[in-house]
XYZ file of C-alpha atoms in Angstrom:
639
model
C 0.017 -0.031 -0.061
C 1.114 3.555 -0.718
C 0.285 7.086 -0.309
C 1.159 8.052 -3.815
C -1.438 8.521 -6.591
C -1.582 5.987 -9.279
C -1.395 7.135 -12.829
C -1.199 3.875 -14.977
C -2.709 0.494 -14.189
C -1.719 -2.771 -15.754
C -4.513 -5.378 -15.588
C -2.831 -8.839 -15.209
C -5.764 -10.582 -16.792
C -8.015 -10.685 -19.986
C -11.652 -10.620 -21.115
C -14.478 -9.168 -19.185
C -12.645 -8.387 -15.938
C -9.864 -6.446 -17.791
C -12.563 -4.501 -19.580
C -14.365 -3.941 -16.213
C -11.154 -2.503 -14.578
C -10.300 -0.288 -17.565
C -13.903 1.170 -17.498
C -13.281 2.428 -13.963
C -9.781 3.626 -14.641
C -10.981 5.779 -17.520
C -13.585 7.266 -15.110
C -10.828 8.084 -12.712
C -8.519 9.487 -15.261
C -5.942 6.603 -14.980
C -4.180 5.214 -18.093
C -4.414 1.471 -18.758
C -2.236 -1.302 -19.947
C -3.302 -4.755 -21.216
C -1.386 -7.912 -21.488
C -2.354 -10.513 -24.205
C -1.642 -13.927 -25.450
C -1.362 -14.692 -29.076
C -5.063 -15.861 -29.287
C -6.031 -12.601 -27.713
C -4.118 -10.277 -30.072
C -7.405 -8.810 -31.312
C -9.452 -9.209 -28.085
C -11.668 -6.552 -26.783
C -9.644 -5.894 -23.701
C -6.599 -5.213 -25.915
C -8.485 -2.837 -28.175
C -9.858 -0.883 -25.052
C -6.464 -0.495 -23.411
C -4.178 2.629 -23.973
C -1.244 0.230 -24.463
C -0.837 -3.448 -24.702
C 2.071 -5.945 -24.178
C 2.242 -9.328 -25.804
C 2.737 -12.480 -23.761
C 4.018 -15.012 -26.363
C 2.120 -18.251 -26.473
C -1.454 -19.576 -26.120
C -1.684 -21.678 -23.006
C -2.298 -19.850 -19.622
C 0.880 -21.456 -18.144
C 2.901 -19.743 -20.704
C 1.109 -16.393 -20.753
C -1.224 -15.046 -18.198
C 0.215 -17.321 -15.282
C 3.822 -16.105 -16.022
C 4.153 -13.540 -13.314
C 7.702 -12.669 -14.250
C 6.430 -11.686 -17.771
C 3.608 -9.697 -16.464
C 5.744 -7.677 -14.097
C 8.270 -7.088 -17.023
C 5.207 -5.860 -19.071
C 4.222 -3.397 -16.462
C 7.731 -1.990 -16.237
C 8.126 -1.787 -20.009
C 4.791 -0.032 -20.485
C 5.486 2.468 -17.731
C 2.751 1.288 -15.443
C 3.004 2.097 -11.715
C 0.311 -0.227 -10.566
C -1.079 -3.793 -11.152
C -4.567 -4.964 -10.712
C -4.946 -8.838 -10.960
C -8.569 -9.113 -11.668
C -9.925 -12.581 -10.795
C -8.555 -15.965 -11.655
C -4.908 -16.433 -13.105
C -2.496 -14.821 -10.630
C -5.055 -12.890 -8.549
C -4.574 -15.094 -5.415
C -0.896 -15.736 -5.873
C 1.122 -14.372 -2.943
C 4.413 -14.808 -4.804
C 3.192 -12.700 -7.666
C 1.849 -10.014 -5.372
C 5.281 -9.778 -3.752
C 7.019 -9.740 -7.026
C 4.872 -6.649 -8.061
C 5.681 -4.944 -4.784
C 9.471 -5.743 -5.057
C 9.518 -4.296 -8.602
C 8.385 -0.927 -7.038
C 4.778 -1.222 -8.392
C 1.567 -0.794 -6.468
C -0.234 -3.914 -5.882
C -4.052 -3.331 -5.974
C -4.946 -6.183 -3.652
C -4.439 -7.611 -0.251
C -0.950 -7.871 1.328
C 0.942 -11.068 0.281
C 0.697 -12.403 3.736
C -3.054 -12.167 3.820
C -3.114 -13.987 0.412
C -0.827 -16.587 1.762
C -2.918 -17.122 4.898
C -6.200 -17.658 2.987
C -4.852 -18.988 -0.345
C -4.832 -22.560 0.884
C -8.287 -23.660 1.767
C -6.859 -26.019 4.278
C -4.932 -23.379 6.219
C -7.985 -21.005 5.948
C -10.224 -23.606 7.530
C -7.604 -24.157 10.334
C -7.582 -20.386 10.871
C -11.511 -20.361 11.138
C -11.419 -23.492 13.506
C -12.622 -25.907 10.798
C -10.769 -29.236 10.128
C -10.896 -31.182 6.959
C -11.667 -34.958 7.076
C -8.643 -37.093 7.487
C -9.718 -40.841 7.187
C -12.937 -41.058 5.312
C -15.375 -43.775 6.169
C -18.712 -44.914 4.770
C -20.351 -42.834 7.385
C -18.765 -39.707 6.066
C -20.286 -39.975 2.690
C -20.910 -38.034 0.563
C -17.761 -36.021 0.690
C -16.368 -33.265 -1.404
C -12.709 -33.367 -2.737
C -11.482 -29.836 -3.285
C -8.374 -28.245 -4.491
C -6.542 -26.376 -1.616
C -5.558 -23.482 -4.175
C -7.586 -21.708 -6.691
C -11.400 -21.865 -7.203
C -13.950 -21.639 -9.946
C -14.997 -25.211 -9.405
C -11.702 -26.687 -10.714
C -10.234 -29.595 -8.799
C -13.610 -30.319 -7.072
C -15.297 -33.835 -7.060
C -18.308 -35.078 -5.194
C -17.647 -38.656 -3.978
C -20.635 -40.890 -3.022
C -18.961 -44.285 -2.956
C -15.782 -45.004 -0.943
C -14.307 -47.037 -3.854
C -14.290 -44.109 -6.034
C -12.365 -41.828 -3.502
C -8.819 -42.615 -4.480
C -9.616 -42.173 -8.176
C -11.360 -38.846 -7.530
C -8.520 -37.646 -5.453
C -6.044 -38.281 -8.172
C -8.344 -36.657 -10.774
C -8.835 -33.585 -8.585
C -5.045 -33.259 -7.818
C -4.214 -33.534 -11.502
C -6.805 -30.886 -12.606
C -5.728 -28.492 -9.654
C -2.013 -28.944 -10.588
C -2.869 -28.059 -14.177
C -5.065 -25.084 -13.362
C -3.202 -23.654 -10.428
C 0.286 -25.134 -10.350
C -0.624 -26.674 -6.944
C -1.981 -30.237 -6.761
C -2.759 -30.140 -2.992
C -6.358 -31.321 -2.389
C -8.379 -31.943 0.807
C -11.708 -33.624 1.755
C -14.571 -32.275 3.638
C -18.247 -33.094 4.268
C -20.554 -32.473 1.344
C -23.679 -30.754 2.325
C -26.556 -31.671 -0.133
C -28.471 -28.778 -1.367
C -27.167 -26.066 0.907
C -27.331 -22.467 -0.069
C -24.002 -20.750 -1.148
C -24.070 -17.329 0.677
C -21.059 -15.007 0.669
C -20.189 -11.685 2.362
C -18.376 -8.889 0.527
C -15.544 -7.448 2.624
C -13.473 -4.245 1.977
C -10.691 -3.140 4.368
C -8.349 -0.174 4.391
C -4.895 0.347 5.925
C -6.438 2.536 8.691
C -8.214 -0.397 10.469
C -11.647 -0.141 9.032
C -13.305 -3.246 7.661
C -16.696 -3.033 5.734
C -19.021 -5.989 5.510
C -20.786 -4.783 2.334
C -23.782 -7.124 2.305
C -24.610 -10.688 1.274
C -24.905 -12.499 -2.034
C -26.544 -15.725 -2.741
C -24.721 -17.777 -5.523
C -26.585 -21.128 -5.132
C -27.256 -21.776 -8.726
C -24.163 -23.524 -9.945
C -23.187 -26.038 -12.495
C -20.122 -28.094 -11.742
C -19.431 -25.949 -8.784
C -19.215 -22.820 -10.838
C -21.703 -20.042 -10.339
C -24.487 -19.308 -12.905
C -26.872 -16.836 -11.331
C -26.094 -14.573 -8.416
C -27.986 -11.940 -6.426
C -27.701 -9.444 -3.700
C -28.781 -9.210 -0.990
C -29.212 -13.108 -0.270
C -32.955 -13.412 -0.025
C -34.896 -14.870 3.056
C -32.091 -15.081 5.645
C -33.068 -14.524 9.278
C -31.521 -11.262 10.551
C -29.601 -13.139 13.266
C -27.755 -15.391 10.585
C -26.926 -12.356 8.548
C -25.270 -10.705 11.640
C -23.429 -13.827 12.370
C -22.154 -13.905 8.702
C -21.050 -10.273 9.000
C -19.264 -10.981 12.285
C -17.453 -14.186 11.080
C -16.529 -12.396 7.806
C -15.006 -9.406 9.648
C -13.275 -11.589 12.026
C -11.528 -13.539 9.104
C -10.363 -10.332 7.469
C -8.927 -8.797 10.708
C -7.316 -12.104 11.598
C -4.992 -11.866 8.396
C -4.604 -8.113 8.365
C -6.670 -7.894 5.213
C -6.708 -4.912 3.028
C -8.788 -4.271 -0.143
C -11.705 -6.295 -1.596
C -12.302 -9.893 -0.595
C -15.141 -12.266 -0.165
C -16.012 -14.868 2.546
C -17.954 -17.809 1.426
C -20.302 -20.047 3.450
C -22.617 -22.916 2.788
C -25.894 -22.228 4.669
C -27.951 -25.419 5.600
C -30.408 -26.214 8.386
C -30.143 -22.585 9.570
C -26.339 -22.798 10.199
C -23.463 -21.271 8.245
C -20.543 -23.454 7.401
C -17.292 -21.719 6.482
C -16.081 -22.596 2.937
C -13.226 -20.337 2.138
C -12.102 -16.654 1.706
C -11.377 -15.420 -1.738
C -8.695 -12.759 -1.537
C -9.749 -10.890 -4.729
C -12.578 -9.323 -6.496
C -15.268 -11.922 -7.262
C -16.884 -12.512 -10.688
C -20.324 -11.546 -9.123
C -19.272 -8.240 -7.550
C -21.538 -6.161 -9.703
C -24.710 -7.220 -7.741
C -23.028 -5.766 -4.662
C -22.136 -2.622 -6.458
C -25.593 -2.167 -7.833
C -27.388 -2.363 -4.514
C -25.041 -0.435 -2.561
C -24.155 2.321 -5.100
C -20.397 1.781 -5.122
C -17.734 1.011 -7.592
C -15.539 -1.685 -5.796
C -12.799 -1.219 -8.327
C -12.592 2.403 -7.626
C -12.518 1.682 -3.898
C -9.804 -0.950 -4.514
C -7.595 1.689 -6.116
C -8.380 4.282 -3.630
C -7.450 1.934 -0.767
C -4.176 1.061 -2.637
C -3.360 4.747 -2.761
C -3.740 5.009 0.986
C -7.093 6.472 1.388
C -9.450 5.726 4.333
C -12.919 4.211 4.062
C -15.918 5.864 5.655
C -16.502 4.462 9.204
C -19.599 2.679 8.012
C -20.504 1.240 4.512
C -23.358 2.525 2.495
C -26.644 0.715 3.057
C -28.179 -1.596 0.480
C -31.341 -0.395 -1.615
C -33.225 -2.726 -3.848
C -32.233 -6.040 -5.311
C -29.798 -6.948 -8.037
C -29.630 -10.370 -9.921
C -26.781 -11.382 -12.303
C -26.839 -14.092 -14.873
C -23.510 -15.320 -16.371
C -24.093 -16.049 -20.219
C -21.785 -18.832 -21.371
C -20.931 -20.261 -24.850
C -21.928 -23.878 -23.748
C -24.721 -26.358 -24.234
C -26.260 -27.178 -21.072
C -28.268 -30.106 -22.675
C -24.831 -31.757 -23.875
C -23.180 -31.996 -20.466
C -22.404 -28.270 -20.472
C -19.942 -28.762 -23.396
C -18.288 -25.418 -24.262
C -18.852 -23.966 -27.637
C -16.509 -22.016 -30.024
C -17.007 -19.919 -33.017
C -17.759 -16.290 -34.293
C -19.981 -14.161 -32.042
C -21.994 -12.500 -34.796
C -24.230 -10.446 -32.463
C -24.223 -9.708 -28.803
C -26.820 -6.925 -28.027
C -29.001 -6.401 -24.954
C -32.000 -4.168 -24.504
C -30.879 -1.164 -22.681
C -32.887 0.686 -19.883
C -32.819 1.717 -16.260
C -31.311 -0.812 -14.031
C -29.738 -2.919 -16.777
C -25.924 -3.536 -16.799
C -23.932 -5.661 -19.036
C -20.210 -6.530 -18.391
C -18.446 -8.349 -21.275
C -15.130 -8.863 -22.925
C -16.678 -9.588 -26.327
C -18.056 -7.379 -29.197
C -19.924 -8.457 -32.271
C -17.720 -10.197 -34.672
C -15.167 -11.516 -32.025
C -14.255 -15.278 -31.975
C -14.749 -17.528 -28.896
C -11.778 -19.444 -28.722
C -11.100 -22.879 -26.957
C -8.176 -21.545 -24.859
C -10.162 -19.669 -22.150
C -13.318 -19.346 -20.040
C -16.540 -19.697 -21.978
C -18.336 -16.751 -20.209
C -19.532 -14.222 -22.811
C -21.107 -11.603 -20.548
C -22.727 -10.985 -17.028
C -26.157 -9.453 -17.394
C -27.266 -7.613 -14.239
C -30.667 -6.153 -13.559
C -31.489 -3.938 -10.461
C -35.093 -3.266 -9.353
C -36.827 -2.306 -6.101
C -37.691 -5.868 -5.248
C -36.345 -9.341 -5.994
C -39.472 -10.353 -7.948
C -39.223 -7.282 -10.209
C -35.482 -7.842 -10.760
C -35.824 -11.512 -11.619
C -38.689 -10.942 -14.026
C -36.884 -8.147 -15.852
C -33.651 -10.036 -16.120
C -35.513 -12.970 -17.726
C -37.044 -10.484 -20.272
C -33.767 -8.828 -21.043
C -32.069 -12.129 -21.750
C -34.997 -13.348 -23.801
C -35.069 -10.248 -25.974
C -31.204 -10.111 -26.488
C -29.649 -10.739 -29.885
C -26.987 -13.491 -29.266
C -25.979 -14.978 -32.553
C -23.121 -17.509 -33.034
C -22.232 -20.433 -30.859
C -24.737 -22.255 -28.714
C -25.117 -20.543 -25.329
C -26.938 -21.076 -22.009
C -29.284 -18.254 -22.583
C -32.546 -20.430 -22.758
C -31.365 -22.158 -19.605
C -30.941 -18.770 -17.804
C -34.413 -17.673 -18.891
C -36.028 -20.912 -17.814
C -34.178 -20.767 -14.458
C -35.202 -17.334 -13.705
C -38.869 -18.213 -14.325
C -38.850 -21.588 -12.595
C -40.829 -21.833 -9.272
C -37.851 -23.250 -7.554
C -35.817 -20.082 -8.151
C -38.528 -17.599 -7.675
C -39.160 -18.920 -4.087
C -35.995 -18.224 -1.903
C -37.001 -21.130 0.417
C -36.363 -23.543 -2.532
C -32.869 -22.195 -3.365
C -29.894 -24.681 -3.175
C -26.770 -25.787 -4.871
C -28.527 -28.928 -6.069
C -30.974 -26.844 -8.360
C -29.713 -28.043 -11.601
C -29.353 -31.722 -10.471
C -33.046 -31.692 -9.748
C -34.352 -29.557 -12.657
C -31.846 -29.639 -15.563
C -33.903 -32.077 -17.709
C -36.993 -29.769 -17.710
C -34.868 -26.593 -18.016
C -33.191 -27.900 -21.152
C -36.250 -28.879 -22.947
C -36.550 -27.095 -26.301
C -38.301 -23.791 -25.910
C -41.783 -23.176 -27.180
C -42.341 -21.765 -30.550
C -39.606 -23.493 -32.311
C -41.949 -24.848 -35.045
C -43.013 -21.429 -35.974
C -39.619 -19.923 -35.769
C -38.664 -22.646 -38.369
C -41.581 -21.430 -40.489
C -40.304 -17.848 -40.520
C -36.756 -19.090 -41.329
C -38.035 -21.057 -44.284
C -40.118 -18.209 -45.599
C -37.279 -15.620 -45.175
C -35.000 -17.894 -47.066
C -37.587 -18.314 -49.776
C -37.811 -14.373 -49.931
C -34.125 -14.150 -50.148
C -34.016 -16.625 -52.979
C -36.870 -14.753 -54.868
C -34.948 -11.435 -54.434
C -31.694 -13.058 -55.860
C -33.131 -15.093 -58.664
C -36.692 -13.933 -59.228
C -39.630 -16.365 -59.552
C -42.975 -16.835 -58.039
C -46.320 -18.573 -58.892
C -46.172 -21.008 -61.737
C -49.268 -22.173 -63.869
C -48.387 -25.851 -63.182
C -49.009 -26.681 -59.546
C -45.836 -27.858 -58.089
C -44.964 -29.969 -55.078
C -44.496 -28.430 -51.719
C -41.189 -27.015 -51.130
C -39.570 -28.490 -47.944
C -36.993 -27.020 -45.569
C -35.840 -28.771 -42.274
C -34.375 -27.070 -39.208
C -33.445 -29.607 -36.669
C -36.475 -31.490 -35.617
C -38.920 -29.132 -37.509
C -39.883 -29.805 -41.094
C -41.637 -26.929 -42.952
C -43.642 -27.361 -46.127
C -45.054 -24.414 -48.133
C -45.994 -23.430 -51.766
C -46.154 -20.229 -53.603
C -49.657 -18.629 -54.253
C -50.882 -17.219 -57.559
C -51.328 -13.692 -56.144
C -47.929 -13.735 -54.529
C -46.803 -14.956 -51.087
C -46.825 -18.462 -49.736
C -49.135 -20.975 -48.180
C -47.826 -23.034 -45.354
C -49.033 -26.672 -45.390
C -46.981 -27.849 -42.496
C -47.125 -27.273 -39.653
C -50.889 -26.487 -39.969
C -52.767 -23.413 -38.802
C -50.175 -20.960 -39.885
C -51.102 -17.917 -42.134
C -48.402 -15.900 -43.790
C -49.062 -12.095 -43.611
C -45.690 -10.944 -44.978
C -42.328 -12.316 -45.688
C -39.010 -10.557 -46.276
C -35.429 -11.941 -46.022
C -35.004 -10.379 -42.559
C -38.519 -10.310 -41.124
C -41.674 -12.552 -41.373
C -45.072 -11.947 -40.014
C -47.226 -15.055 -39.179
C -50.836 -15.485 -37.820
C -51.389 -18.486 -35.600
C -54.884 -18.854 -33.920
C -55.729 -15.291 -35.006
C -52.658 -13.824 -33.233
C -50.159 -12.112 -35.503
C -46.458 -12.053 -34.466
C -43.242 -10.552 -36.165
C -40.227 -12.716 -36.463
C -36.809 -11.129 -37.055
C -34.650 -13.510 -39.097
C -30.838 -13.581 -39.449
C -29.069 -16.222 -41.580
C -25.379 -16.942 -41.629
C -23.102 -18.616 -44.083
C -22.405 -21.522 -41.642
C -26.073 -22.690 -41.884
C -27.254 -21.334 -38.611
C -30.385 -19.092 -38.596
C -31.510 -16.955 -35.690
C -35.193 -16.153 -35.341
C -35.612 -14.059 -32.415
C -34.195 -16.024 -29.367
C -34.265 -19.333 -31.390
C -31.110 -20.652 -32.847
C -31.814 -22.964 -35.744
C -29.583 -25.154 -37.956
C -30.440 -26.215 -41.451
C -30.433 -29.990 -41.682
C -27.701 -30.889 -44.223
C -28.645 -32.797 -47.420
C -25.838 -35.235 -46.879
C -25.057 -37.205 -43.917
C -22.487 -35.803 -41.411
C -19.299 -37.986 -41.764
C -19.149 -38.177 -37.994
C -22.490 -40.128 -38.118
C -20.960 -42.905 -40.279
C -18.156 -43.811 -37.835
C -18.016 -47.290 -36.650
C -20.010 -48.395 -33.504
C -18.030 -47.879 -30.297
C -16.055 -44.843 -31.778
C -15.316 -42.365 -29.214
C -15.323 -38.933 -30.732
C -14.158 -35.573 -29.196
C -17.288 -33.783 -28.061
C -15.403 -30.445 -28.272
C -12.241 -28.852 -29.371
C -9.696 -29.206 -26.598
C -6.448 -30.627 -25.438
C -5.938 -34.118 -23.979
C -4.665 -33.549 -20.489
C -4.451 -37.138 -19.376
C -5.423 -40.779 -19.971
C -6.674 -43.201 -17.373
C -3.750 -44.830 -15.557
C -2.667 -47.953 -17.106
C -5.027 -47.747 -20.022
C -3.945 -49.723 -23.074
C -5.305 -51.096 -26.217
C -6.647 -54.651 -25.531
C -8.172 -53.711 -22.144
C -11.693 -54.545 -21.223
C -13.756 -51.409 -20.242
C -17.353 -50.823 -19.135
C -19.882 -48.266 -20.375
C -19.296 -44.932 -18.564
C -15.777 -45.814 -17.424
C -13.596 -42.590 -17.759
C -10.978 -43.223 -20.361
C -9.476 -39.693 -20.881
C -9.950 -36.087 -19.967
C -10.089 -33.043 -22.325
C -9.278 -29.483 -21.151
C -11.214 -26.864 -22.886
C -12.064 -23.396 -21.850
C -10.293 -23.751 -18.382
C -12.292 -26.882 -17.304
C -11.583 -30.541 -17.630
C -14.158 -32.712 -19.218
C -14.313 -36.478 -18.701
C -14.646 -38.708 -21.786
C -16.028 -42.043 -20.989
C -16.459 -45.398 -22.780
C -19.534 -45.243 -25.009
C -20.132 -49.010 -24.354
C -18.767 -52.090 -22.552
C -16.237 -54.077 -24.589
C -12.620 -54.128 -25.648
C -10.419 -50.961 -26.322
C -9.283 -51.708 -29.814
C -7.879 -48.261 -30.607
C -6.432 -45.385 -28.661
C -5.523 -42.141 -30.467
C -5.219 -39.848 -27.503
C -2.050 -38.871 -25.598
C -1.405 -35.895 -23.073
C -0.888 -32.779 -24.969
C -2.631 -33.736 -28.188
C -5.002 -30.960 -29.335
C -8.214 -32.230 -31.023
C -11.067 -30.664 -32.975
C -14.743 -31.682 -32.580
C -15.281 -35.042 -33.880
C -11.811 -36.162 -33.782
C -11.434 -40.020 -33.138
C -10.088 -40.484 -29.631
C -10.640 -44.194 -29.234
C -12.639 -47.165 -30.314
C -14.365 -49.629 -27.963
C -15.569 -52.727 -29.803
C -18.719 -53.939 -27.817
C -18.927 -57.637 -26.715
C -17.095 -60.141 -24.784
C -14.092 -60.388 -27.275
C -12.739 -58.225 -29.873
C -9.831 -58.343 -32.423
C -7.073 -55.960 -31.470
C -5.331 -54.222 -34.401
C -1.644 -54.844 -34.878
C 0.882 -52.112 -34.214
C 0.902 -51.135 -37.946
C -2.968 -50.781 -37.981
C -2.871 -48.779 -34.742
C -1.326 -45.719 -36.146
C -3.206 -42.370 -35.184
C -5.178 -40.772 -38.024
C -3.811 -37.755 -39.603
């Protein structure tokens, strides 16, 4: 900490959080410096910074996790301060010390405080909580958790004692890859508790703010999806307990700056989870209800300013949804591709934080989050309703996203009633939340008629004297049949009951059951068509080559890197359906790839470090009791 004013800040991060910090810096009249990997050379955070320094390479371990390169970049660009954002090096005490040793201002807590709380095992000991040592059947279910880092990586729920050793190894390997520290521990797993956290902010003059609560219970794979402030429905006495324990934790380690203390609330009790010694992804909901800029306060504290004796009070309610490029119906598989459109309805109480703009590409190298959409309103019900509407009306064109899941979640009775909130929300409701949304058939009609209008505009044509067969166009499960009319326009013969009022290449008006609706249509060269919130894909005339693979073929479900293969796995082994064979890393998460059937492993084309595209052949499992194993010459990996 220092008493000198900061003039130039380097953000040791990328994407949304870098853009977020730059926005506050501009408001404060502070110059900005970005760092970027090779895949991020044209990224939004690079375009928005006053200066940018390249970190050669693509993998985080070679770029954003290289503290020495980041410090050198700050010095080369003339920065006098470093903001770590969240993730990467944000909770690395050695990096914080290196920044300070280089004569730069560290916009974060003291290295000693980071060190004390960085290891979850040490943090729990500090709070009087001991992890499990020897796990027995009576302790199940348990949670295996990485001692360093966060974001759901290095976490496994274990329900059978026989699976514990394998999950410990898997969690350790993932933690080592993500954080450079393979230490893991085991703690009791509380089923369907509420994830509640307290925002703290402390200065160098002894003042510690507890700046309200947040509920982050809706999670997939231990990563948060929807967050809100304040946490609804908590008894006043429990809130005071949370504040007291959070302030005690901050004071115990001499904390300075912004941090978060996390708890699992179950049966009216709060169980300490960890303290995150950084700014949280979900910090905007706290900012919205308390009327503060936490990044500005971080900078002011780093400059030596004192906080007011008491924090500002909360007003209203804020809800945040994380928009991801992923397919929840396909085991949350991350998606890549060009983001053709990312536009949200503007209005009072609507805030969007993003690291993308229209035309940017979503790559396989980093987190799949596209944007955080935040809505603030006087009441929780009003904020939830408005956020669902903002997401529903947004133009999000490109890769598959979790937008429909977010809308369905916000409108689900299990979310709208705070008494039903819990971390098991998606385990209970995912099937119903990922059903195709209503209106897909009529969206397909609009897409087909818009395509017909576009063809007519390019090539001419219209009604013919000889009645022709219906034209057919198929989008996913929806088949549309229509024919041109003598006086112009079209008649839809399937699905029934649809009357065409107008059709242009970009807009179609349909009448169904006497109700007229307009459909905005945008088609892209890759065959995807967006009709309002519906994302449609033209069914190809020819079979996808991936559908012609031999039975038992195990194909890469996403682009990524093979990070490991199951211990001892070799061609000729017997495997069972669902048995994990290998793991792919994509967008900062590990994805388990399992045997598609029980049988014999007859081919294995995966080795750690191999990069694969969607549909790449990883292995072949020949179903049945016996299988012919190819010779070494036959076993060469495909080009």
